[in-house]
Coordinates of C-alpha atoms in Angstrom, one line a residue:
M1 CA 90.9 63.3 134.4
L2 CA 89.7 63.6 138.0
M3 CA 91.7 60.5 139.1
R4 CA 94.9 61.5 137.0
E5 CA 94.8 64.8 138.8
L6 CA 94.0 63.0 142.5
V7 CA 96.9 60.9 142.0
Q8 CA 99.2 64.1 141.7
V9 CA 98.3 65.5 145.2
A10 CA 97.1 62.4 147.2
K11 CA 99.1 59.6 148.5
P12 CA 97.1 57.2 150.5
D13 CA 98.4 54.3 152.5
L14 CA 97.9 51.3 150.0
S15 CA 98.9 47.7 150.2
S16 CA 101.7 47.1 147.7
T17 CA 100.0 43.8 146.8
D18 CA 96.4 45.3 146.4
K19 CA 94.9 46.2 142.9
Q20 CA 94.2 49.8 144.1
Q21 CA 98.0 50.2 144.6
Q22 CA 98.4 48.9 141.0
Y23 CA 95.7 50.9 139.7
Y24 CA 97.3 54.0 141.6
D25 CA 100.8 53.4 140.0
L26 CA 99.3 53.1 136.4
L27 CA 97.5 56.2 136.9
T28 CA 100.6 58.0 138.0
Q29 CA 102.2 56.6 134.8
G30 CA 99.8 57.9 132.5
V31 CA 98.4 54.8 131.4
E32 CA 95.5 54.8 129.2
K33 CA 92.2 53.2 130.4
E34 CA 92.3 50.3 127.8
D35 CA 95.7 49.2 128.8
I36 CA 94.8 49.5 132.6
I37 CA 91.8 47.3 132.1
D38 CA 94.1 44.8 130.0
V39 CA 96.9 44.9 133.1
L40 CA 94.6 44.6 136.0
F41 CA 91.8 42.4 134.7
D42 CA 93.2 40.7 131.6
N43 CA 90.1 42.0 129.6
A44 CA 87.7 39.6 131.6
P45 CA 84.1 39.8 130.5
T46 CA 83.3 42.0 133.8
A47 CA 86.5 44.1 133.5
E48 CA 84.6 47.6 132.8
Q49 CA 82.5 46.9 136.0
N50 CA 85.5 45.8 137.8
L51 CA 87.3 48.9 137.1
R52 CA 84.3 51.0 138.1
Q53 CA 84.2 49.6 141.5
L54 CA 87.9 49.8 141.9
K55 CA 87.9 53.4 140.6
F56 CA 85.1 54.1 143.4
T57 CA 87.2 53.0 146.3
L58 CA 90.2 54.4 145.3
E59 CA 88.8 57.8 144.5
N60 CA 87.3 57.9 148.0
K61 CA 90.7 57.0 149.3
L62 CA 92.5 59.8 147.5
V63 CA 90.0 62.2 148.5
S64 CA 90.0 61.3 152.1
D65 CA 93.9 61.7 152.1
F66 CA 93.9 64.9 150.2
I67 CA 91.5 66.5 152.4
S68 CA 93.3 65.1 155.5
Q69 CA 96.8 66.5 154.6
S70 CA 98.2 68.9 157.0
N71 CA 101.5 69.8 155.2
K72 CA 102.1 73.6 154.4
T73 CA 102.7 74.4 150.7
G74 CA 104.6 77.8 151.7
N75 CA 101.7 79.6 149.9
Q76 CA 100.3 81.6 153.2
A77 CA 97.0 82.4 151.3
L78 CA 96.5 78.7 150.1
D79 CA 97.5 77.5 153.5
T80 CA 94.9 79.6 155.2
A81 CA 92.4 78.6 152.6
S82 CA 92.7 75.0 153.4
I83 CA 92.5 75.3 157.1
A84 CA 89.4 77.5 156.7
Y85 CA 87.9 74.7 154.2
K86 CA 88.7 71.7 156.6
Y87 CA 87.3 73.5 159.8
Y88 CA 84.1 74.3 157.8
A89 CA 83.7 70.9 156.4
A90 CA 84.3 69.1 159.8
G91 CA 82.0 71.7 161.7
K92 CA 79.3 71.4 159.2
L93 CA 79.6 67.5 159.5
M94 CA 79.6 67.6 163.5
L95 CA 76.6 69.7 163.5
A96 CA 74.9 67.1 161.0
R97 CA 75.6 64.6 163.1
Q98 CA 74.0 66.4 166.4
F99 CA 77.5 67.2 168.0
Q100 CA 76.3 70.9 168.4
E101 CA 78.9 72.1 170.6
G102 CA 81.9 70.6 168.8
G103 CA 80.2 71.7 165.7
A104 CA 80.0 75.1 166.7
E105 CA 83.4 75.4 168.1
L106 CA 84.8 74.3 164.5
L107 CA 82.7 76.7 162.7
E108 CA 84.0 79.6 164.9
K109 CA 87.6 78.4 163.9
A110 CA 86.7 78.2 160.1
Y111 CA 85.0 81.7 160.3
R112 CA 88.4 83.2 161.8
Y113 CA 90.5 81.8 159.0
A114 CA 87.6 82.6 156.2
R115 CA 87.8 86.0 157.3
K116 CA 91.6 86.2 157.6
G117 CA 92.0 84.8 154.3
Q118 CA 88.8 87.0 152.7
I119 CA 86.9 83.7 151.9
I120 CA 83.5 85.5 151.9
S121 CA 81.3 82.5 151.1
I122 CA 82.6 80.4 153.9
A123 CA 82.6 83.1 156.5
L124 CA 78.9 83.9 155.5
D125 CA 77.9 80.6 155.9
C126 CA 79.7 80.1 159.1
A127 CA 78.0 83.3 160.4
K128 CA 74.5 82.1 159.4
T129 CA 74.9 78.9 161.3
L130 CA 76.6 80.6 164.3
A131 CA 74.3 83.3 164.7
T132 CA 71.3 80.6 164.7
Y133 CA 73.2 78.5 167.1
F134 CA 73.8 81.3 169.5
S135 CA 70.3 82.8 169.3
N136 CA 68.5 79.5 170.0
I137 CA 70.8 76.7 171.6
E138 CA 73.5 78.7 173.8
G139 CA 71.6 81.8 174.3
D140 CA 74.9 83.7 174.1
F141 CA 73.6 87.3 173.4
K142 CA 77.2 88.8 172.8
K143 CA 78.1 86.0 170.3
F144 CA 74.9 86.0 168.7
S145 CA 75.2 89.8 168.2
Y146 CA 78.5 89.5 166.8
Y147 CA 77.7 86.8 164.2
Q148 CA 74.5 88.6 163.3
E149 CA 76.2 91.8 162.5
S150 CA 79.0 89.8 160.7
L151 CA 76.2 87.9 158.6
N152 CA 74.6 91.3 157.6
E153 CA 78.1 92.6 156.5
L154 CA 79.1 89.7 154.7
F155 CA 76.1 89.3 152.9
E156 CA 76.6 92.8 151.6
L157 CA 80.1 91.8 150.5
Q158 CA 79.3 88.7 148.9
Q159 CA 76.7 90.5 146.6
K160 CA 79.7 92.7 145.5
E161 CA 81.8 89.9 145.1
T162 CA 79.2 87.8 143.0
I163 CA 78.3 90.9 140.8
A164 CA 82.1 91.1 140.1
Q165 CA 82.3 87.5 139.3
S166 CA 79.2 87.6 137.1
Y167 CA 80.5 90.4 135.1
F168 CA 83.6 88.6 134.4
N169 CA 81.9 85.4 133.5
E170 CA 79.7 87.2 130.9
I171 CA 82.8 89.2 129.3
S172 CA 85.2 86.3 129.4
F173 CA 82.4 84.2 127.5
H174 CA 81.8 86.6 124.8
F175 CA 85.7 87.3 124.6
K176 CA 86.5 83.5 123.9
H177 CA 83.2 82.3 122.5
K178 CA 80.8 84.8 120.8
W179 CA 82.6 87.8 120.2
N180 CA 81.0 91.2 118.9
D181 CA 82.5 94.6 118.9
N182 CA 80.7 96.0 121.7
I183 CA 82.4 93.7 124.3
A184 CA 85.2 96.3 125.2
A185 CA 82.6 99.1 125.8
K186 CA 80.4 96.8 128.1
A187 CA 83.5 95.6 130.0
F188 CA 84.6 99.0 130.6
T189 CA 81.3 100.0 132.0
Y190 CA 81.0 97.0 134.2
C191 CA 84.5 98.0 135.5
T192 CA 83.3 101.4 136.3
L193 CA 80.4 99.8 138.4
T194 CA 82.7 97.4 140.3
A195 CA 85.9 99.8 140.8
P196 CA 84.5 101.0 144.1
T197 CA 84.1 97.4 145.5
I198 CA 87.6 96.1 145.1
H199 CA 88.4 96.5 148.7
T200 CA 85.6 93.8 149.4
S201 CA 87.7 90.9 149.0
V202 CA 90.6 89.5 147.0
R203 CA 88.4 87.8 144.7
T204 CA 86.2 90.7 143.9
A205 CA 89.4 92.7 142.9
I206 CA 90.9 89.7 140.8
F207 CA 87.6 89.7 138.9
H208 CA 87.5 93.5 138.6
F209 CA 91.0 93.5 137.1
Q210 CA 90.5 90.4 134.9
T211 CA 87.5 91.9 133.5
L212 CA 89.5 95.3 132.9
T213 CA 92.3 93.6 131.2
L214 CA 89.8 92.0 128.7
A215 CA 88.5 95.5 128.0
Y216 CA 91.8 96.7 127.1
I217 CA 92.6 93.8 124.9
S218 CA 89.2 94.0 123.1
D219 CA 89.9 97.7 122.7
L220 CA 93.4 96.8 121.2
D221 CA 95.0 99.0 123.7
F222 CA 97.8 96.8 125.0
E223 CA 99.6 99.9 126.5
G224 CA 96.5 100.1 128.8
L225 CA 96.5 96.3 129.4
I226 CA 100.2 96.8 130.7
K227 CA 99.2 99.5 132.8
C228 CA 95.9 97.8 134.3
C229 CA 98.2 95.0 135.2
E230 CA 100.6 97.4 137.3
E231 CA 97.5 98.9 138.7
A232 CA 96.4 95.4 140.0
F233 CA 99.8 94.7 141.4
D234 CA 99.7 98.0 143.4
H235 CA 96.5 97.2 144.9
F236 CA 97.5 93.5 145.9
S237 CA 100.7 94.8 147.3
N238 CA 98.6 96.4 150.1
I239 CA 97.1 92.8 151.0
E240 CA 98.8 90.8 153.5
H241 CA 99.8 87.4 151.8
P242 CA 98.1 87.8 148.6
P243 CA 97.5 84.6 146.7
K244 CA 100.1 83.7 144.2
S245 CA 97.5 83.3 141.4
V246 CA 97.6 87.2 141.6
V247 CA 101.0 87.2 140.0
T248 CA 100.7 84.3 137.8
I249 CA 97.4 85.9 136.3
F250 CA 98.7 89.5 135.8
K251 CA 102.2 88.8 134.8
V252 CA 101.0 86.5 132.0
K253 CA 98.5 89.1 130.9
Q254 CA 101.0 91.7 131.0
A255 CA 103.5 89.5 129.2
T256 CA 100.8 89.2 126.2
G257 CA 100.6 93.0 126.2
Y258 CA 104.5 93.3 125.5
I259 CA 104.3 90.6 122.8
H260 CA 101.7 92.4 121.0
L261 CA 104.0 95.5 121.5
G262 CA 107.1 93.6 120.4
Q263 CA 108.7 94.4 123.7
Y264 CA 109.9 90.8 123.9
E265 CA 112.7 91.1 126.9
K266 CA 109.9 92.7 129.0
A267 CA 107.6 89.8 128.1
I268 CA 110.3 87.3 129.0
N269 CA 111.2 89.0 132.5
C270 CA 107.3 88.9 133.2
L271 CA 107.1 85.1 132.5
D272 CA 110.4 84.3 134.4
E273 CA 108.7 85.9 137.4
V274 CA 105.7 83.3 137.1
I275 CA 108.0 80.6 136.6
A276 CA 110.2 81.3 139.8
I277 CA 107.1 81.3 142.1
A278 CA 104.8 78.6 140.3
D279 CA 104.6 75.0 141.4
K280 CA 107.0 73.1 139.0
G281 CA 105.0 71.3 136.3
K282 CA 101.7 72.6 137.3
Y283 CA 99.1 74.8 135.0
S284 CA 100.8 78.2 135.9
Y285 CA 104.3 76.8 135.3
C286 CA 103.4 75.4 132.1
T287 CA 101.4 78.4 131.0
A288 CA 104.4 80.6 131.4
F289 CA 106.7 78.5 129.3
F290 CA 103.9 78.2 126.8
Y291 CA 104.0 82.1 126.3
K292 CA 107.9 81.9 126.2
G293 CA 107.5 79.8 123.3
I294 CA 104.9 82.2 121.6
T295 CA 107.5 85.0 122.6
G296 CA 110.3 83.0 120.8
L297 CA 108.2 82.6 117.6
H298 CA 107.3 86.4 117.6
A299 CA 110.9 87.5 118.3
N300 CA 112.3 85.1 115.8
D301 CA 114.3 83.5 118.5
I302 CA 113.8 79.9 117.8
K303 CA 116.1 78.8 120.5
L304 CA 114.0 80.3 123.1
A305 CA 111.0 78.6 121.8
N306 CA 112.6 75.2 121.6
E307 CA 114.1 75.7 125.3
A308 CA 110.6 76.6 126.4
L309 CA 108.9 73.6 124.8
K310 CA 111.7 71.2 126.2
A311 CA 111.4 72.8 129.9
A312 CA 107.5 72.0 130.0
Q313 CA 107.4 68.9 127.7
P314 CA 107.7 66.4 130.8
Y315 CA 104.7 67.9 132.1
I316 CA 102.4 68.3 129.2
D317 CA 100.4 65.2 129.5
N318 CA 99.2 66.2 133.0
L319 CA 97.6 69.3 131.8
P320 CA 93.7 69.8 130.7
G321 CA 93.2 68.3 127.4
N322 CA 92.4 71.8 125.5
F323 CA 95.8 73.2 126.9
Q324 CA 97.6 69.9 125.6
E325 CA 96.3 70.7 122.3
Q326 CA 97.6 74.3 122.3
W327 CA 100.9 72.9 123.2
K328 CA 101.0 70.4 120.4
I329 CA 100.1 73.4 117.9
L330 CA 102.6 75.2 119.4
Q331 CA 105.3 72.3 118.7
A332 CA 104.0 72.1 115.2
Y333 CA 104.8 75.6 114.6
I334 CA 108.2 75.5 116.1
A335 CA 108.9 72.2 114.0
L336 CA 108.6 74.4 110.9
F337 CA 112.0 75.8 111.7
S338 CA 113.7 72.4 112.4
S339 CA 115.5 70.0 110.1
E340 CA 114.0 67.1 112.0
K341 CA 111.1 65.2 110.6
F342 CA 107.5 66.1 111.7
K343 CA 104.9 63.2 111.8
I344 CA 101.7 65.3 110.4
G345 CA 99.6 62.1 111.0
K346 CA 100.5 61.7 114.5
F347 CA 99.9 65.5 115.3
L348 CA 96.3 65.3 113.6
N349 CA 95.4 62.1 115.6
E350 CA 96.6 64.0 119.0
V351 CA 94.8 67.4 118.0
P352 CA 91.1 66.6 117.0
I353 CA 89.7 69.3 114.3
F354 CA 86.2 70.6 114.4
E355 CA 85.1 70.6 117.8
K356 CA 82.5 73.0 119.0
D357 CA 83.5 76.7 119.9
K358 CA 87.3 76.2 118.6
A359 CA 87.3 78.2 115.5
G360 CA 90.7 79.9 116.0
G361 CA 92.2 76.9 117.5
N362 CA 91.0 74.7 114.6
A363 CA 92.2 77.1 111.9
A364 CA 95.6 77.2 113.5
I365 CA 95.6 73.4 113.1
I366 CA 94.8 73.6 109.5
I367 CA 97.2 76.3 109.0
V368 CA 100.0 74.6 110.6
Q369 CA 99.2 71.3 108.5
L370 CA 99.3 73.3 105.2
L371 CA 102.4 74.6 106.2
H372 CA 104.3 71.4 106.7
Y373 CA 103.0 70.1 103.4
L374 CA 104.1 73.1 101.9
K375 CA 107.8 72.6 103.4
K376 CA 107.8 69.0 102.3
G377 CA 106.7 69.8 98.9
H378 CA 103.4 67.8 99.1
T379 CA 101.4 69.9 96.8
S380 CA 98.6 67.5 96.1
S381 CA 98.0 67.3 100.0
Y382 CA 97.9 70.9 100.3
I383 CA 95.2 71.1 97.7
E384 CA 93.1 68.5 99.3
Y385 CA 93.2 70.3 102.7
S386 CA 92.8 73.6 101.1
D387 CA 89.1 72.7 100.6
A388 CA 88.6 72.2 104.5
L389 CA 90.1 75.5 105.1
A390 CA 87.7 77.0 102.4
R391 CA 84.8 75.7 104.1
Y392 CA 86.0 76.5 107.4
T393 CA 86.9 80.0 106.3
S394 CA 83.5 80.9 105.1
R395 CA 81.7 79.5 108.0
Y396 CA 83.9 80.4 111.0
L397 CA 86.7 82.8 110.6
S398 CA 87.0 86.7 110.6
G399 CA 89.5 89.2 110.8
K400 CA 93.0 88.8 110.4
M401 CA 92.9 84.9 110.6
K402 CA 90.3 84.9 107.9
I403 CA 92.8 87.2 105.9
L404 CA 95.8 84.8 106.3
A405 CA 93.3 81.9 105.4
K406 CA 92.5 83.5 102.3
L407 CA 96.0 84.0 101.4
L408 CA 96.7 80.5 102.0
L409 CA 93.9 79.4 99.5
E410 CA 95.5 81.7 96.8
V411 CA 98.6 79.3 96.8
P412 CA 97.3 76.5 94.8
K413 CA 95.7 79.1 92.5
G414 CA 99.0 80.7 91.8
H415 CA 100.4 77.3 90.9
F416 CA 102.9 77.3 94.0
K417 CA 104.8 79.7 92.0
R418 CA 106.2 82.6 94.3
S419 CA 105.8 85.3 91.7
T420 CA 102.4 84.2 90.5
I421 CA 101.3 84.1 94.1
E422 CA 102.8 87.5 95.1
L423 CA 100.9 89.1 92.2
R424 CA 97.7 87.5 93.0
T425 CA 97.8 88.5 96.7
K426 CA 99.0 92.2 96.7
R427 CA 95.8 93.5 98.2
L428 CA 95.3 90.8 100.8
V429 CA 99.0 91.2 102.2
K430 CA 98.3 94.9 103.0
K431 CA 95.4 93.9 105.3
L432 CA 97.7 91.5 107.2
N433 CA 99.2 94.4 109.1
T434 CA 96.0 95.2 111.0
E435 CA 96.0 94.4 114.8
S436 CA 94.3 91.5 116.4
R437 CA 92.9 91.1 120.0
E438 CA 94.1 87.2 119.8
L439 CA 97.7 86.7 120.2
E440 CA 98.8 84.5 117.4
I441 CA 101.2 81.8 118.2
I442 CA 103.2 82.9 115.4
P443 CA 102.4 86.6 113.8
A444 CA 100.4 86.2 110.3
Q445 CA 102.9 88.4 108.6
R446 CA 105.8 85.6 109.3
V447 CA 103.6 82.8 108.2
W448 CA 102.9 84.3 104.9
E449 CA 106.8 84.8 104.7
M450 CA 107.4 81.3 105.2
V451 CA 104.7 80.3 102.6
L452 CA 106.6 82.4 100.1
N453 CA 110.0 81.0 101.0
F454 CA 108.4 77.5 100.8
T455 CA 107.3 78.3 97.0
S456 CA 109.5 78.0 94.0

């Protein structure tokens, strides 16, 4: 994945006849490793070793080109950070090679840009190095005092930023992988502690508000989630040139709150704001369309869902693997509303099941698979894969997803007869109306309506 992402941002000067250029071109085209080996080395006995050597040399050139790029992105926060990191890296390398004066001068520039961009970690390391330099080598008391005072100040700021980040990491991990009912209370407690520190840095504020959004979602308070996002926007509006990620993070969070509340137009407005500022084809851009697709399924606006899928389709192969899987699951659900043939086998090959820590995602895969079998009238396949869902339900699922899974398991027991199924599932159906912290790709109630419509 590293090489495939590097070729998207770096364009080194390569010879058109060189294997590096051929390798670069194949990577940009998304060609798989086995096919690359076949094209470049004709599956020679040493092909794997040759590719590793080629990868090593091209990777160095890609990294060098990316680091040396001076073109501005138009995102002032990102441009400031890029300059700070470049001066910092160059300054540290100059010092390592015993070019003391030049290294210190570069670090002073890095320090100024880092302070401007509120990049505490870089500013702190610059201040540490410069305080030492001006105390021992140059003997410049004025500069020594300045950087020594900055060092002490930045150390305190970094402690606060680190605490906010640590709290967010803990809550985020439990929210996604190891849920328990105490998460909301703990998240709110952490936010009470970090609230006084949000002016420390942009990152501190982002971690605080992200933790707070998880607290509201965990508490099933989606109006609170929306209000929290507004508070985040108010805070960052007072910062000169805040990073674009602030808008993308909290507008998407706000959109999910509106989807939960059934306020779909407001959700779409939030997502359109993200699309307007995101880099076309990048993660944030595709994320916004992903949630537009979900909005369409929740609003029963299949046209909107299809348009969202079509807009992001050219870029999906360049996304992280787990996000690609989510897109394919979304595509499978949208396909239920289409008359076009959907290839279940191809879908299952592209979306592997039963990977660790993916209980909800795996359940969504199995459920959409069962829905397609039911739609096609493949009752024997439905029964066969119901066994997988039964095992999965008892081992991993809870809450609303578990209720839906139990309902689907009743379909073959009711002999695929709607009247019999409805009679067997009255009690379970009532439980489907409970709220869930997880935003479903398609509401469980609508999934059940589809099931009944697919039965006779």
